[in-house]
Amino acid sequence: MLVDTFGRTATDLRVSLTDRCNLRCSYCMPPEGLDWLPKPELLTDDEVVRLVGLAVRDLGVTEVRYTGGEPLLRRGLAGIVRRTAELAPRPQTSLTTNGIGLDRLAAPLAEAGLDRVNVSLDTLDRDTFRRLAHRDRLADVLEGLAAARRTGLAPVKINTVLMRGINDHEAVPLLRYCLEHGYRLRFIEQMPLDAQHGWTRENMITADEILDRLSAEFDLVPDTAHERGSAPAESFLVDGGPETVGVIGSVTRPFCGACDRVRLTADGQVRNCLFATEESNLRDAMRDGADDAELAERWRRAVRTKRAGHGIDDPAFLQPARPMSAIGG
């Protein structure tokens, strides 16, 4: 098992398949983009499946989520998903995506064994989308969402980051849209993971602010019928339910004490926390001939050193050198 010194067990593996993305969301990267990882540094499809299989068979991982960058840009994605779903014991498989191309890929991914998707959507306004993402692709995202729903990749979850003075007035319209279409909305506090290092606490829309804005139009009560466990989102019944909305207060309401996640970057580095400043290189060890037992022990050691919390409130906090697109969501 992947157990740290605070007794937390990592069972949820987030695997980045690429650092590339076809959007330029301002809370992630600059409009001109970033220098992408050279292809030889990326894990091959076989290497991804080998490490995921090791995590599932020998290290207690029960859920695998593929991320990016934008994972739909990975040419071998469907094959990776299929081989993951064929593992024994079979893990739950999911995908975090911006939705562009999902209209074409939802059915093949579902057939390959993908269980569900999380789609990033920060606005319903075309002009605001262009301002945020520096691309005119809102229609493509909405088509991708509809395809995921038709295909049965349920529940279709939507992740939204509100930014002050840009889209913070859209909290209510976004929730209405999701209730109407059967999507499950989760608001996420903006985190210090942008490549520009421009994040400030003062500009962040907090969980309390999000709930205040929603409560002006909806009756929200905590969803006590379902135990939160290690889930990052606090869940609230909307107008008596059964529909819910989630709020992920990563900064102001940290849930580090119940964290069960571990991350594998597109170039084969284990990160025991989203905000970790150190990584453990499995790629080079694997390419140098390490067997599964050695790789498993390296993975255990990496998780064992996980800190008690992300430390954003600590004056000595250092933002990770890698931005979100290179870490994986």
Short mmCIF file of C-alpha atoms in Angstrom, two decimals:
data_model
loop_
_atom_site.label_atom_id
_atom_site.label_comp_id
_atom_site.label_asym_id
_atom_site.label_seq_id
_atom_site.Cartn_x
_atom_site.Cartn_y
_atom_site.Cartn_z
CA MET A 1 0.00 0.00 0.00
CA LEU A 2 0.99 3.63 -0.47
CA VAL A 3 0.91 4.92 3.12
CA ASP A 4 2.46 8.14 4.42
CA THR A 5 3.73 8.85 7.93
CA PHE A 6 0.39 10.44 8.90
CA GLY A 7 -1.52 7.24 8.19
CA ARG A 8 -3.13 8.35 4.94
CA THR A 9 -3.36 5.73 2.18
CA ALA A 10 -3.21 6.78 -1.47
CA THR A 11 -5.77 4.86 -3.51
CA ASP A 12 -6.60 7.53 -6.13
CA LEU A 13 -3.97 7.86 -8.87
CA ARG A 14 -3.98 10.90 -11.15
CA VAL A 15 -1.99 10.27 -14.34
CA SER A 16 -1.01 13.12 -16.64
CA LEU A 17 -0.71 11.96 -20.25
CA THR A 18 0.61 15.21 -21.72
CA ASP A 19 1.53 18.72 -20.67
CA ARG A 20 0.10 20.12 -23.92
CA CYS A 21 -3.25 21.89 -24.10
CA ASN A 22 -5.35 23.50 -26.83
CA LEU A 23 -6.57 26.27 -24.50
CA ARG A 24 -4.61 28.99 -22.70
CA CYS A 25 -6.68 29.50 -19.54
CA SER A 26 -5.26 32.46 -17.64
CA TYR A 27 -5.13 30.64 -14.28
CA CYS A 28 -2.93 27.94 -15.84
CA MET A 29 -0.63 29.33 -18.53
CA PRO A 30 0.21 32.49 -20.48
CA PRO A 31 -1.50 33.28 -23.82
CA GLU A 32 1.61 32.33 -25.78
CA GLY A 33 1.71 28.89 -24.17
CA LEU A 34 4.69 27.11 -22.64
CA ASP A 35 7.67 25.07 -23.77
CA TRP A 36 6.26 21.54 -24.02
CA LEU A 37 8.12 18.48 -22.85
CA PRO A 38 10.12 16.83 -25.66
CA LYS A 39 8.47 13.62 -26.80
CA PRO A 40 11.36 11.34 -25.71
CA GLU A 41 10.84 12.53 -22.12
CA LEU A 42 7.19 11.47 -22.09
CA LEU A 43 6.15 8.03 -20.95
CA THR A 44 5.15 5.77 -23.82
CA ASP A 45 1.75 4.09 -23.80
CA ASP A 46 3.33 0.84 -22.65
CA GLU A 47 5.21 2.62 -19.85
CA VAL A 48 2.03 4.33 -18.65
CA VAL A 49 0.15 1.04 -18.56
CA ARG A 50 3.01 -0.73 -16.81
CA LEU A 51 3.15 1.84 -13.99
CA VAL A 52 -0.63 2.04 -13.66
CA GLY A 53 -0.82 -1.75 -13.57
CA LEU A 54 1.83 -1.84 -10.86
CA ALA A 55 -0.13 0.70 -8.81
CA VAL A 56 -3.38 -1.24 -9.17
CA ARG A 57 -2.05 -4.78 -8.66
CA ASP A 58 0.58 -4.18 -6.00
CA LEU A 59 0.05 -0.80 -4.36
CA GLY A 60 -3.66 -0.65 -3.58
CA VAL A 61 -4.79 1.94 -6.14
CA THR A 62 -8.53 1.60 -6.87
CA GLU A 63 -9.21 4.67 -9.03
CA VAL A 64 -7.23 5.97 -12.01
CA ARG A 65 -7.94 9.37 -13.47
CA TYR A 66 -6.24 10.48 -16.67
CA THR A 67 -5.44 14.17 -16.92
CA GLY A 68 -3.17 16.62 -18.71
CA GLY A 69 -2.56 19.21 -19.98
CA GLU A 70 -5.38 18.03 -22.17
CA PRO A 71 -5.53 14.21 -22.23
CA LEU A 72 -7.73 14.10 -25.34
CA LEU A 73 -4.64 15.24 -27.26
CA ARG A 74 -2.93 11.93 -26.44
CA ARG A 75 -3.24 9.82 -29.58
CA GLY A 76 -3.20 6.51 -27.72
CA LEU A 77 -5.73 7.55 -25.06
CA ALA A 78 -8.46 5.02 -25.93
CA GLY A 79 -5.94 2.17 -25.93
CA ILE A 80 -4.54 3.24 -22.56
CA VAL A 81 -8.05 3.40 -21.11
CA ARG A 82 -8.90 -0.03 -22.52
CA ARG A 83 -5.79 -1.65 -21.06
CA THR A 84 -6.45 0.05 -17.71
CA ALA A 85 -10.01 -1.24 -17.60
CA GLU A 86 -8.71 -4.75 -18.29
CA LEU A 87 -6.53 -4.76 -15.16
CA ALA A 88 -7.42 -7.06 -12.29
CA PRO A 89 -8.70 -5.88 -9.94
CA ARG A 90 -10.43 -3.42 -12.26
CA PRO A 91 -9.97 0.20 -11.13
CA GLN A 92 -12.54 2.91 -11.61
CA THR A 93 -11.45 4.95 -14.64
CA SER A 94 -12.13 8.63 -15.20
CA LEU A 95 -10.90 11.57 -17.24
CA THR A 96 -10.44 15.29 -16.58
CA THR A 97 -10.70 17.28 -19.82
CA ASN A 98 -11.54 20.67 -21.26
CA GLY A 99 -14.10 18.91 -23.46
CA ILE A 100 -12.71 19.92 -26.85
CA GLY A 101 -12.95 16.81 -29.04
CA LEU A 102 -15.10 14.94 -26.56
CA ASP A 103 -18.00 15.01 -29.01
CA ARG A 104 -15.98 12.60 -31.21
CA LEU A 105 -14.23 10.62 -28.50
CA ALA A 106 -16.91 10.09 -25.85
CA ALA A 107 -18.29 6.94 -27.47
CA PRO A 108 -14.89 5.29 -28.19
CA LEU A 109 -13.73 6.08 -24.66
CA ALA A 110 -16.88 4.66 -23.11
CA GLU A 111 -16.49 1.53 -25.23
CA ALA A 112 -12.87 1.27 -24.06
CA GLY A 113 -14.02 1.22 -20.44
CA LEU A 114 -13.99 4.83 -19.26
CA ASP A 115 -16.48 5.25 -16.43
CA ARG A 116 -16.97 9.03 -16.22
CA VAL A 117 -15.59 12.47 -17.07
CA ASN A 118 -14.89 15.80 -15.39
CA VAL A 119 -15.09 18.74 -17.80
CA SER A 120 -13.72 22.21 -17.12
CA LEU A 121 -16.22 24.99 -17.90
CA ASP A 122 -15.75 28.45 -16.40
CA THR A 123 -18.33 30.44 -18.34
CA LEU A 124 -21.40 30.20 -20.56
CA ASP A 125 -20.57 33.45 -22.35
CA ARG A 126 -18.64 33.21 -25.60
CA ASP A 127 -16.78 36.50 -25.15
CA THR A 128 -15.79 35.63 -21.58
CA PHE A 129 -14.59 32.21 -22.75
CA ARG A 130 -12.35 33.87 -25.34
CA ARG A 131 -11.02 36.24 -22.71
CA LEU A 132 -10.26 33.43 -20.27
CA ALA A 133 -9.00 30.73 -22.62
CA HIS A 134 -7.70 32.87 -25.51
CA ARG A 135 -9.56 30.55 -27.87
CA ASP A 136 -13.10 30.66 -29.36
CA ARG A 137 -14.08 27.10 -28.41
CA LEU A 138 -17.09 27.37 -26.07
CA ALA A 139 -19.40 25.64 -28.57
CA ASP A 140 -17.01 22.69 -28.80
CA VAL A 141 -16.96 22.29 -25.01
CA LEU A 142 -20.77 22.33 -24.79
CA GLU A 143 -20.99 19.74 -27.60
CA GLY A 144 -18.49 17.56 -25.76
CA LEU A 145 -20.55 17.75 -22.57
CA ALA A 146 -23.70 16.72 -24.42
CA ALA A 147 -21.89 13.79 -26.03
CA ALA A 148 -20.62 12.57 -22.66
CA ARG A 149 -24.15 12.66 -21.26
CA ARG A 150 -25.59 10.79 -24.26
CA THR A 151 -22.86 8.18 -24.05
CA GLY A 152 -23.49 7.46 -20.37
CA LEU A 153 -20.17 8.73 -18.96
CA ALA A 154 -22.02 9.60 -15.79
CA PRO A 155 -22.09 11.46 -13.61
CA VAL A 156 -20.82 14.19 -15.92
CA LYS A 157 -19.07 16.61 -13.56
CA ILE A 158 -18.25 20.20 -14.41
CA ASN A 159 -15.34 21.98 -12.74
CA THR A 160 -15.54 25.78 -12.53
CA VAL A 161 -13.00 28.32 -11.32
CA LEU A 162 -14.45 31.75 -10.57
CA MET A 163 -12.19 34.76 -11.03
CA ARG A 164 -12.86 38.18 -9.61
CA GLY A 165 -14.10 40.67 -12.15
CA ILE A 166 -14.10 38.13 -14.96
CA ASN A 167 -16.68 35.38 -14.42
CA ASP A 168 -17.59 35.63 -10.73
CA HIS A 169 -21.08 36.88 -11.67
CA GLU A 170 -21.83 33.57 -13.42
CA ALA A 171 -22.09 31.30 -10.37
CA VAL A 172 -25.89 31.25 -10.43
CA PRO A 173 -26.30 30.92 -14.24
CA LEU A 174 -23.79 28.06 -14.30
CA LEU A 175 -25.64 26.18 -11.59
CA ARG A 176 -28.97 26.70 -13.35
CA TYR A 177 -27.45 25.39 -16.58
CA CYS A 178 -26.09 22.27 -14.88
CA LEU A 179 -29.38 21.56 -13.10
CA GLU A 180 -31.23 21.87 -16.41
CA HIS A 181 -28.87 19.53 -18.28
CA GLY A 182 -28.22 16.96 -15.56
CA TYR A 183 -24.57 17.86 -14.95
CA ARG A 184 -22.99 17.91 -11.50
CA LEU A 185 -21.30 21.25 -10.87
CA ARG A 186 -18.30 21.79 -8.60
CA PHE A 187 -16.73 25.18 -7.95
CA ILE A 188 -12.99 25.15 -7.23
CA GLU A 189 -11.05 27.88 -5.49
CA GLN A 190 -8.29 29.19 -7.73
CA MET A 191 -4.97 27.75 -6.58
CA PRO A 192 -1.39 29.03 -6.90
CA LEU A 193 -0.50 26.77 -9.82
CA ASP A 194 -0.33 29.23 -12.72
CA ALA A 195 2.83 29.35 -14.80
CA GLN A 196 2.95 33.15 -14.48
CA HIS A 197 2.98 32.98 -10.63
CA GLY A 198 0.38 35.76 -10.60
CA TRP A 199 -1.97 34.19 -8.04
CA THR A 200 -2.88 36.26 -5.00
CA ARG A 201 -5.19 35.38 -2.13
CA GLU A 202 -6.86 38.80 -2.39
CA ASN A 203 -8.04 38.12 -5.95
CA MET A 204 -9.24 34.59 -5.22
CA ILE A 205 -13.00 33.95 -4.94
CA THR A 206 -13.30 31.97 -1.72
CA ALA A 207 -15.60 29.07 -0.90
CA ASP A 208 -17.56 31.34 1.45
CA GLU A 209 -18.09 33.88 -1.32
CA ILE A 210 -19.23 31.15 -3.73
CA LEU A 211 -21.77 29.85 -1.22
CA ASP A 212 -23.02 33.36 -0.48
CA ARG A 213 -23.65 34.02 -4.16
CA LEU A 214 -25.43 30.73 -4.70
CA SER A 215 -27.48 31.08 -1.51
CA ALA A 216 -28.95 34.33 -2.81
CA GLU A 217 -30.88 32.28 -5.39
CA PHE A 218 -30.94 28.71 -4.07
CA ASP A 219 -31.63 26.99 -0.77
CA LEU A 220 -28.42 25.13 0.05
CA VAL A 221 -28.01 22.65 2.91
CA PRO A 222 -25.11 20.24 3.51
CA ASP A 223 -25.66 16.81 1.97
CA THR A 224 -25.36 14.78 5.16
CA ALA A 225 -26.85 11.64 3.61
CA HIS A 226 -23.55 10.85 1.89
CA GLU A 227 -20.30 10.67 3.81
CA ARG A 228 -17.66 12.96 2.32
CA GLY A 229 -14.72 10.70 3.09
CA SER A 230 -11.72 11.74 0.99
CA ALA A 231 -13.79 13.61 -1.60
CA PRO A 232 -12.36 17.10 -2.21
CA ALA A 233 -15.79 18.72 -2.62
CA GLU A 234 -18.18 19.72 0.13
CA SER A 235 -21.58 18.75 -1.26
CA PHE A 236 -24.79 20.74 -0.79
CA LEU A 237 -28.37 19.82 -1.65
CA VAL A 238 -29.95 22.39 -3.97
CA ASP A 239 -33.53 23.41 -3.09
CA GLY A 240 -34.06 20.22 -1.11
CA GLY A 241 -32.34 17.91 -3.61
CA PRO A 242 -31.74 15.41 -4.97
CA GLU A 243 -29.51 17.63 -7.13
CA THR A 244 -26.31 18.83 -5.50
CA VAL A 245 -23.56 21.37 -6.00
CA GLY A 246 -20.00 20.97 -4.77
CA VAL A 247 -17.49 23.50 -3.49
CA ILE A 248 -13.80 22.62 -3.35
CA GLY A 249 -12.13 25.03 -0.94
CA SER A 250 -8.59 23.87 -1.62
CA VAL A 251 -7.09 27.03 -0.13
CA THR A 252 -9.48 28.24 2.59
CA ARG A 253 -10.99 24.88 3.55
CA PRO A 254 -8.13 22.41 2.99
CA PHE A 255 -8.92 18.70 3.15
CA CYS A 256 -5.34 17.48 3.34
CA GLY A 257 -6.04 15.32 6.39
CA ALA A 258 -8.22 12.97 4.32
CA CYS A 259 -6.26 13.14 1.05
CA ASP A 260 -5.96 9.81 -0.77
CA ARG A 261 -4.36 11.06 -3.99
CA VAL A 262 -0.98 10.53 -5.63
CA ARG A 263 0.13 11.84 -9.00
CA LEU A 264 2.19 10.56 -11.91
CA THR A 265 3.36 13.20 -14.37
CA ALA A 266 3.56 12.75 -18.12
CA ASP A 267 7.33 12.31 -17.83
CA GLY A 268 7.08 9.63 -15.16
CA GLN A 269 7.61 11.56 -11.92
CA VAL A 270 5.69 10.62 -8.76
CA ARG A 271 4.29 13.63 -6.89
CA ASN A 272 2.79 12.89 -3.48
CA CYS A 273 0.96 16.24 -3.37
CA LEU A 274 -0.29 18.73 -5.92
CA PHE A 275 1.94 21.31 -4.22
CA ALA A 276 4.97 19.07 -3.74
CA THR A 277 8.35 20.62 -4.46
CA GLU A 278 10.08 17.25 -4.84
CA GLU A 279 9.44 14.39 -7.27
CA SER A 280 10.54 10.77 -7.57
CA ASN A 281 11.71 9.67 -11.02
CA LEU A 282 10.19 6.32 -12.02
CA ARG A 283 10.76 6.82 -15.73
CA ASP A 284 14.55 6.71 -15.66
CA ALA A 285 14.60 3.83 -13.20
CA MET A 286 12.21 1.88 -15.42
CA ARG A 287 14.24 2.60 -18.55
CA ASP A 288 17.41 1.56 -16.73
CA GLY A 289 15.93 -1.88 -16.12
CA ALA A 290 14.31 -1.63 -12.68
CA ASP A 291 11.88 -4.48 -12.02
CA ASP A 292 8.39 -4.01 -10.57
CA ALA A 293 9.56 -4.65 -7.01
CA GLU A 294 12.10 -1.82 -7.19
CA LEU A 295 9.65 0.56 -8.84
CA ALA A 296 7.03 -0.24 -6.18
CA GLU A 297 9.50 0.48 -3.38
CA ARG A 298 10.49 3.79 -4.99
CA TRP A 299 6.79 4.69 -5.19
CA ARG A 300 6.23 3.78 -1.54
CA ARG A 301 9.18 5.90 -0.46
CA ALA A 302 7.87 8.86 -2.45
CA VAL A 303 4.46 8.69 -0.76
CA ARG A 304 5.95 8.08 2.69
CA THR A 305 7.44 11.60 2.74
CA LYS A 306 4.14 13.38 2.04
CA ARG A 307 3.68 16.44 4.24
CA ALA A 308 0.72 16.96 6.57
CA GLY A 309 -0.71 19.72 4.38
CA HIS A 310 -0.07 21.88 1.34
CA GLY A 311 1.18 24.79 3.46
CA ILE A 312 -0.31 27.64 1.43
CA ASP A 313 -0.90 29.60 4.64
CA ASP A 314 2.71 29.14 5.72
CA PRO A 315 4.84 32.28 5.14
CA ALA A 316 7.54 29.96 3.78
CA PHE A 317 5.20 28.46 1.15
CA LEU A 318 6.79 28.09 -2.27
CA GLN A 319 4.66 27.64 -5.36
CA PRO A 320 5.66 24.47 -7.28
CA ALA A 321 8.05 25.08 -10.15
CA ARG A 322 5.73 23.16 -12.47
CA PRO A 323 2.36 24.72 -13.36
CA MET A 324 -0.88 22.76 -13.29
CA SER A 325 -0.61 21.82 -16.98
CA ALA A 326 2.67 20.00 -16.31
CA ILE A 327 1.57 18.38 -13.03
CA GLY A 328 -1.86 17.06 -13.99
CA GLY A 329 -5.14 17.84 -12.26
#
